[in-house]
PDB file of C-alpha atoms in Angstrom:
ATOM      1  CA  MET W 253     -10.828 -14.279  -4.337  1.00 64.00           C
ATOM      2  CA  ARG W 254      -8.006 -16.240  -2.339  1.00 59.00           C
ATOM      3  CA  CYS W 255      -6.881 -15.102   1.092  1.00 55.00           C
ATOM      4  CA  CYS W 256      -3.327 -16.632   2.146  1.00 53.00           C
ATOM      5  CA  THR W 257      -1.742 -17.408   5.002  1.00 47.00           C
ATOM      6  CA  CYS W 258       1.633 -18.519   5.540  1.00 47.00           C
ATOM      7  CA  SER W 259       0.936 -22.144   4.651  1.00 47.00           C
ATOM      8  CA  LEU W 260       0.203 -20.815   0.929  1.00 54.00           C
ATOM      9  CA  ARG W 261      -3.057 -23.378   1.428  1.00 61.00           C
ATOM     10  CA  PRO W 262      -5.365 -20.235   0.708  1.00 68.00           C
ATOM     11  CA  PRO W 263      -9.539 -20.940   1.231  1.00 80.00           C
ATOM     12  CA  CYS W 264     -11.313 -19.556  -2.035  1.00 88.00           C
ATOM     13  CA  VAL W 265     -14.644 -17.918  -2.567  1.00 87.00           C
ATOM     14  CA  HIS W 266     -16.288 -16.982  -5.965  1.00 89.00           C
ATOM     15  CA  THR W 267     -17.784 -13.829  -5.093  1.00 92.00           C
ATOM     16  CA  GLY W 268     -16.704 -10.145  -4.234  1.00 92.00           C
ATOM     17  CA  SER W 269     -19.455 -10.421  -1.020  1.00 91.00           C
ATOM     18  CA  ASP W 270     -18.289 -13.433   0.039  1.00 90.00           C
ATOM     19  CA  GLY W 271     -14.649 -12.025  -0.356  1.00 90.00           C
ATOM     20  CA  LEU W 272     -15.082  -9.081   1.774  1.00 90.00           C
ATOM     21  CA  PHE W 273     -17.627 -10.769   4.487  1.00 86.00           C
ATOM     22  CA  LEU W 274     -13.831 -13.281   4.918  1.00 85.00           C
ATOM     23  CA  ALA W 275     -12.246 -10.163   4.924  1.00 85.00           C
ATOM     24  CA  LYS W 276     -13.257  -9.577   7.735  1.00 80.00           C
ATOM     25  CA  GLN W 277     -13.338 -11.689   9.828  1.00 76.00           C
ATOM     26  CA  HIS W 278      -9.719 -12.390   9.624  1.00 77.00           C
ATOM     27  CA  GLU W 279      -6.754 -10.666   8.916  1.00 73.00           C
ATOM     28  CA  TYR W 280      -4.993 -12.236   6.501  1.00 80.00           C
ATOM     29  CA  GLU W 281      -1.457 -11.223   5.206  1.00 81.00           C
ATOM     30  CA  LEU W 282      -1.996 -11.645   1.700  1.00 88.00           C
ATOM     31  CA  ILE W 283      -5.359 -11.604  -0.345  1.00 92.00           C
ATOM     32  CA  ILE W 284      -5.065 -11.821  -3.908  1.00 93.00           C
ATOM     33  CA  LEU W 285      -7.955 -10.035  -6.001  1.00 95.00           C
ATOM     34  CA  ASP W 286      -9.955 -11.047  -9.038  1.00 94.00           C
ATOM     35  CA  ILE W 287     -11.105  -7.361 -10.572  1.00 93.00           C
ATOM     36  CA  ASN W 288     -13.953  -9.186 -11.835  1.00 92.00           C
ATOM     37  CA  LEU W 289     -16.066 -10.697  -9.962  1.00 93.00           C
ATOM     38  CA  PRO W 290     -20.222 -11.191  -9.886  1.00 92.00           C
ATOM     39  CA  GLU W 291     -22.095  -9.534  -7.306  1.00 90.00           C
ATOM     40  CA  MET W 292     -18.882  -6.963  -6.315  1.00 92.00           C
ATOM     41  CA  ASP W 293     -16.407  -6.659  -8.505  1.00 94.00           C
ATOM     42  CA  GLY W 294     -12.684  -5.935  -7.695  1.00 94.00           C
ATOM     43  CA  TRP W 295     -13.062  -2.337  -7.132  1.00 94.00           C
ATOM     44  CA  GLN W 296     -15.179  -2.405  -5.132  1.00 94.00           C
ATOM     45  CA  VAL W 297     -13.661  -5.166  -2.220  1.00 94.00           C
ATOM     46  CA  LEU W 298     -10.365  -2.782  -2.893  1.00 93.00           C
ATOM     47  CA  GLU W 299     -11.738  -0.288  -2.249  1.00 90.00           C
ATOM     48  CA  LEU W 300     -14.207  -0.910   0.656  1.00 89.00           C
ATOM     49  CA  LEU W 301     -11.300  -3.149   2.255  1.00 88.00           C
ATOM     50  CA  ARG W 302      -8.650   0.296   2.363  1.00 84.00           C
ATOM     51  CA  ARG W 303     -11.391   2.590   3.778  1.00 79.00           C
ATOM     52  CA  LYS W 304     -11.352   0.068   6.721  1.00 76.00           C
ATOM     53  CA  ASN W 305      -7.935  -0.122   7.390  1.00 73.00           C
ATOM     54  CA  CYS W 306      -7.141  -3.328   6.148  1.00 79.00           C
ATOM     55  CA  PRO W 307      -3.875  -4.681   7.105  1.00 77.00           C
ATOM     56  CA  SER W 308      -3.535  -7.407   4.606  1.00 84.00           C
ATOM     57  CA  ARG W 309      -1.127  -6.703   1.149  1.00 88.00           C
ATOM     58  CA  ILE W 310      -3.571  -7.269  -2.051  1.00 92.00           C
ATOM     59  CA  MET W 311      -2.990  -8.270  -5.099  1.00 94.00           C
ATOM     60  CA  MET W 312      -4.633  -7.628  -8.005  1.00 94.00           C
ATOM     61  CA  LEU W 313      -5.175 -10.599 -10.345  1.00 91.00           C
ATOM     62  CA  THR W 314      -6.924  -9.708 -13.948  1.00 90.00           C
ATOM     63  CA  ALA W 315      -6.740  -9.648 -17.387  1.00 91.00           C
ATOM     64  CA  ARG W 316      -7.531  -5.744 -17.579  1.00 90.00           C
ATOM     65  CA  SER W 317      -4.053  -4.930 -19.097  1.00 89.00           C
ATOM     66  CA  ARG W 318      -4.327  -0.799 -19.656  1.00 91.00           C
ATOM     67  CA  LEU W 319      -2.109   1.357 -17.676  1.00 89.00           C
ATOM     68  CA  ALA W 320      -5.067   2.692 -15.935  1.00 89.00           C
ATOM     69  CA  ASP W 321      -6.795  -0.181 -14.453  1.00 91.00           C
ATOM     70  CA  LYS W 322      -2.781  -1.193 -13.021  1.00 89.00           C
ATOM     71  CA  VAL W 323      -2.250   3.250 -12.137  1.00 88.00           C
ATOM     72  CA  ARG W 324      -6.118   2.472 -10.352  1.00 89.00           C
ATOM     73  CA  GLY W 325      -5.261  -0.176  -8.504  1.00 91.00           C
ATOM     74  CA  LEU W 326      -2.037   1.362  -6.550  1.00 88.00           C
ATOM     75  CA  GLU W 327      -3.308   4.185  -6.333  1.00 85.00           C
ATOM     76  CA  ASN W 328      -6.290   2.905  -4.878  1.00 86.00           C
ATOM     77  CA  GLY W 329      -4.052   0.223  -2.692  1.00 87.00           C
ATOM     78  CA  ALA W 330      -3.310  -2.958  -4.362  1.00 92.00           C
ATOM     79  CA  ASP W 331       0.121  -4.208  -3.558  1.00 90.00           C
ATOM     80  CA  ASP W 332       0.280  -5.668  -6.788  1.00 92.00           C
ATOM     81  CA  TYR W 333      -1.185  -6.435 -10.246  1.00 93.00           C
ATOM     82  CA  LEU W 334      -0.610  -9.426 -12.042  1.00 93.00           C
ATOM     83  CA  ILE W 335      -1.916  -9.416 -15.471  1.00 93.00           C
ATOM     84  CA  LYS W 336      -3.589 -12.628 -17.174  1.00 91.00           C
ATOM     85  CA  PRO W 337      -1.860 -15.161 -18.753  1.00 91.00           C
ATOM     86  CA  PHE W 338       0.652 -15.705 -15.852  1.00 90.00           C
ATOM     87  CA  GLU W 339       3.098 -18.175 -15.112  1.00 91.00           C
ATOM     88  CA  PHE W 340       2.400 -19.780 -11.947  1.00 90.00           C
ATOM     89  CA  PRO W 341       6.197 -19.214 -11.271  1.00 90.00           C
ATOM     90  CA  GLU W 342       5.657 -15.864 -11.476  1.00 91.00           C
ATOM     91  CA  LEU W 343       3.016 -16.111  -9.364  1.00 90.00           C
ATOM     92  CA  LEU W 344       4.493 -17.902  -6.599  1.00 89.00           C
ATOM     93  CA  ALA W 345       7.856 -15.357  -6.071  1.00 90.00           C
ATOM     94  CA  ARG W 346       5.354 -12.758  -6.162  1.00 90.00           C
ATOM     95  CA  VAL W 347       3.664 -14.002  -3.598  1.00 87.00           C
ATOM     96  CA  ARG W 348       6.105 -14.642  -1.128  1.00 86.00           C
ATOM     97  CA  ALA W 349       7.636 -11.475  -1.864  1.00 85.00           C
ATOM     98  CA  LEU W 350       4.606  -9.626  -0.328  1.00 84.00           C
ATOM     99  CA  MET W 351       4.492 -12.150   2.207  1.00 79.00           C
ATOM    100  CA  ARG W 352       8.173 -11.651   3.300  1.00 76.00           C
ATOM    101  CA  ARG W 353       7.216  -7.479   3.547  1.00 70.00           C
ATOM    102  CA  SER W 354       4.287  -8.124   5.496  1.00 57.00           C
ATOM    103  CA  ASP W 355       6.581  -9.700   8.350  1.00 53.00           C
ATOM    104  CA  HIS W 356       8.110  -6.170   9.339  1.00 47.00           C
ATOM    105  CA  PRO W 357      11.448  -7.419  10.747  1.00 45.00           C
ATOM    106  CA  ALA W 358      12.057  -3.730  11.360  1.00 41.00           C
ATOM    107  CA  SER W 359      14.106  -3.108  15.202  1.00 44.00           C
ATOM    108  CA  VAL W 360      12.979   0.053  15.926  1.00 54.00           C
ATOM    109  CA  GLU W 361       9.102   0.137  16.669  1.00 74.00           C
ATOM    110  CA  VAL W 362       8.540   3.968  16.796  1.00 84.00           C
ATOM    111  CA  ILE W 363       9.947   6.487  14.600  1.00 89.00           C
ATOM    112  CA  ARG W 364       9.355   9.584  15.854  1.00 91.00           C
ATOM    113  CA  VAL W 365       9.927  12.897  13.602  1.00 93.00           C
ATOM    114  CA  ALA W 366       9.641  16.493  15.042  1.00 93.00           C
ATOM    115  CA  ASP W 367       6.079  16.221  16.586  1.00 94.00           C
ATOM    116  CA  LEU W 368       4.951  13.046  13.949  1.00 96.00           C
ATOM    117  CA  GLU W 369       5.405   9.308  15.480  1.00 94.00           C
ATOM    118  CA  LEU W 370       4.962   6.553  13.724  1.00 93.00           C
ATOM    119  CA  ASP W 371       3.497   3.617  15.452  1.00 88.00           C
ATOM    120  CA  GLN W 372       4.714   0.217  13.411  1.00 82.00           C
ATOM    121  CA  SER W 373       4.310  -2.514  16.317  1.00 76.00           C
ATOM    122  CA  ARG W 374       0.371  -0.614  16.468  1.00 79.00           C
ATOM    123  CA  HIS W 375      -0.409   0.312  12.534  1.00 84.00           C
ATOM    124  CA  ARG W 376      -0.740   3.853  13.758  1.00 89.00           C
ATOM    125  CA  ALA W 377       0.490   7.521  13.265  1.00 94.00           C
ATOM    126  CA  PHE W 378      -0.006  10.476  15.599  1.00 95.00           C
ATOM    127  CA  ARG W 379       0.737  14.268  15.128  1.00 95.00           C
ATOM    128  CA  ASP W 380       1.408  16.126  17.384  1.00 92.00           C
ATOM    129  CA  GLY W 381      -0.757  13.438  19.833  1.00 90.00           C
ATOM    130  CA  GLN W 382      -3.718  13.165  17.417  1.00 92.00           C
ATOM    131  CA  ARG W 383      -3.912  10.243  15.685  1.00 93.00           C
ATOM    132  CA  ILE W 384      -4.126  10.032  12.252  1.00 95.00           C
ATOM    133  CA  ASP W 385      -5.930   7.000   9.875  1.00 92.00           C
ATOM    134  CA  LEU W 386      -3.858   6.189   6.960  1.00 92.00           C
ATOM    135  CA  THR W 387      -4.543   3.398   4.554  1.00 89.00           C
ATOM    136  CA  THR W 388      -2.158   0.257   4.030  1.00 86.00           C
ATOM    137  CA  LYS W 389      -0.308   1.558   1.493  1.00 89.00           C
ATOM    138  CA  GLU W 390       0.017   5.114   2.864  1.00 92.00           C
ATOM    139  CA  PHE W 391       1.434   4.049   6.127  1.00 93.00           C
ATOM    140  CA  ALA W 392       3.965   1.966   3.980  1.00 91.00           C
ATOM    141  CA  LEU W 393       4.748   5.417   1.988  1.00 95.00           C
ATOM    142  CA  LEU W 394       5.169   7.211   5.109  1.00 96.00           C
ATOM    143  CA  HIS W 395       7.383   4.610   7.034  1.00 93.00           C
ATOM    144  CA  TYR W 396       9.347   4.884   3.405  1.00 93.00           C
ATOM    145  CA  LEU W 397      10.012   8.715   4.118  1.00 95.00           C
ATOM    146  CA  MET W 398      10.486   8.576   8.231  1.00 93.00           C
ATOM    147  CA  ARG W 399      12.844   5.679   8.046  1.00 89.00           C
ATOM    148  CA  ASN W 400      14.806   8.130   5.231  1.00 91.00           C
ATOM    149  CA  THR W 401      14.344  11.237   6.980  1.00 91.00           C
ATOM    150  CA  GLY W 402      15.787  14.020   5.699  1.00 92.00           C
ATOM    151  CA  VAL W 403      16.645  12.241   1.904  1.00 91.00           C
ATOM    152  CA  VAL W 404      15.766  12.919  -1.133  1.00 93.00           C
ATOM    153  CA  LEU W 405      13.692  10.565  -2.819  1.00 93.00           C
ATOM    154  CA  SER W 406      12.896   9.950  -6.130  1.00 92.00           C
ATOM    155  CA  ARG W 407       9.680   8.395  -7.710  1.00 90.00           C
ATOM    156  CA  THR W 408      11.723   5.326  -9.498  1.00 87.00           C
ATOM    157  CA  GLN W 409      12.613   4.865  -5.334  1.00 89.00           C
ATOM    158  CA  ILE W 410       9.557   5.145  -4.061  1.00 92.00           C
ATOM    159  CA  ILE W 411       7.729   2.809  -5.891  1.00 88.00           C
ATOM    160  CA  SER W 412      10.445   0.470  -5.972  1.00 83.00           C
ATOM    161  CA  GLN W 413      10.188   0.114  -2.293  1.00 85.00           C
ATOM    162  CA  VAL W 414       6.442   0.919  -1.514  1.00 88.00           C
ATOM    163  CA  TRP W 415       5.324  -0.945  -4.404  1.00 81.00           C
ATOM    164  CA  ASP W 416       8.147  -3.191  -5.178  1.00 70.00           C
ATOM    165  CA  MET W 417       7.262  -2.447  -9.345  1.00 66.00           C
ATOM    166  CA  ASN W 418       9.107  -0.479 -12.242  1.00 60.00           C
ATOM    167  CA  PHE W 419       7.611   1.656 -13.568  1.00 56.00           C
ATOM    168  CA  ASP W 420       9.025   2.513 -17.997  1.00 51.00           C
ATOM    169  CA  CYS W 421       6.091   4.894 -18.176  1.00 52.00           C
ATOM    170  CA  ASP W 422       4.861   8.600 -17.177  1.00 58.00           C
ATOM    171  CA  THR W 423       2.466   6.859 -14.128  1.00 72.00           C
ATOM    172  CA  ASN W 424       1.486   9.734 -11.163  1.00 85.00           C
ATOM    173  CA  VAL W 425       1.213   7.162  -9.139  1.00 88.00           C
ATOM    174  CA  VAL W 426       3.582   8.649  -6.776  1.00 91.00           C
ATOM    175  CA  GLU W 427       2.167  12.455  -7.083  1.00 93.00           C
ATOM    176  CA  VAL W 428      -1.255  11.255  -6.586  1.00 92.00           C
ATOM    177  CA  SER W 429      -0.075   8.984  -3.241  1.00 94.00           C
ATOM    178  CA  ILE W 430       1.882  12.231  -1.755  1.00 96.00           C
ATOM    179  CA  ARG W 431      -1.053  14.619  -2.075  1.00 96.00           C
ATOM    180  CA  ARG W 432      -2.829  12.411  -0.013  1.00 95.00           C
ATOM    181  CA  LEU W 433      -0.582  11.388   2.965  1.00 97.00           C
ATOM    182  CA  ARG W 434       0.162  15.553   3.128  1.00 97.00           C
ATOM    183  CA  ALA W 435      -3.605  15.964   2.908  1.00 97.00           C
ATOM    184  CA  LYS W 436      -3.821  13.858   6.150  1.00 96.00           C
ATOM    185  CA  ILE W 437      -0.173  15.179   7.947  1.00 96.00           C
ATOM    186  CA  ASP W 438       0.912  18.572   6.894  1.00 96.00           C
ATOM    187  CA  ASP W 439      -2.262  20.156   6.275  1.00 96.00           C
ATOM    188  CA  PRO W 440      -3.867  20.596   9.220  1.00 95.00           C
ATOM    189  CA  PHE W 441      -0.850  21.405  10.410  1.00 95.00           C
ATOM    190  CA  GLU W 442       1.448  24.834  10.674  1.00 93.00           C
ATOM    191  CA  THR W 443       4.729  23.210  10.390  1.00 94.00           C
ATOM    192  CA  LYS W 444       5.030  20.944   7.093  1.00 96.00           C
ATOM    193  CA  LEU W 445       6.946  18.241   6.947  1.00 97.00           C
ATOM    194  CA  ILE W 446       6.944  16.920   3.146  1.00 97.00           C
ATOM    195  CA  HIS W 447       8.871  18.462   0.616  1.00 97.00           C
ATOM    196  CA  THR W 448       9.026  18.802  -3.028  1.00 96.00           C
ATOM    197  CA  LEU W 449      12.156  19.264  -4.595  1.00 95.00           C
ATOM    198  CA  ARG W 450      10.656  19.695  -8.220  1.00 92.00           C
ATOM    199  CA  GLY W 451      12.270  17.418 -10.589  1.00 89.00           C
ATOM    200  CA  VAL W 452      14.470  15.841  -8.451  1.00 93.00           C
ATOM    201  CA  GLY W 453      11.672  14.343  -5.518  1.00 95.00           C
ATOM    202  CA  TYR W 454      10.111  14.546  -1.827  1.00 97.00           C
ATOM    203  CA  VAL W 455      12.130  14.600   1.685  1.00 96.00           C
ATOM    204  CA  LEU W 456      10.946  14.682   4.720  1.00 96.00           C
ATOM    205  CA  GLU W 457      12.023  16.632   7.096  1.00 94.00           C
ATOM    206  CA  LYS W 458      10.904  19.524  10.319  1.00 90.00           C
ATOM    207  CA  ARG W 459      12.751  23.108   8.236  1.00 86.00           C
TER     208      ARG W 459
END
């Protein structure tokens, strides 16, 4: 497990428990996480980090090439999934792409739609004045929907922008993520903001 800062000279640990400890002590821009780790595997580390709302980008690095493993990693909060063996230039390019995405250069720090508010600088969401705890991936998904308020977004667009990946298969990662997001920002409230256009995509707007 490697934890990266902009220097690209990351510290490296060899057990899941050591990696989890290090990630809790420092706020890294990017964590490269292997699944097959002793003491605590990468799945457990990923789950615990996202449960604690760790803001770091996480790239899964593994020899597991099954679609089910890819989907599991992305649904549980990974930002990228790289399969071994790989060429080093590809790894470096993916690392740089993820770190560019972590800069959050948006000029508008707070986005509002109806009574829903997204504070980008503090990485927080509020609905009707109530704070809503979101994972890093849920926050990114909500941010993308709110930046495109009133625009119908397809599954392909969402996967490309939020996960920065292309899928040519029938993965349900978007549907699962939308369902989890709705459970937090829509279900507890009378007015629903996330709407499904069957066969087309999703749109966030007040109706």
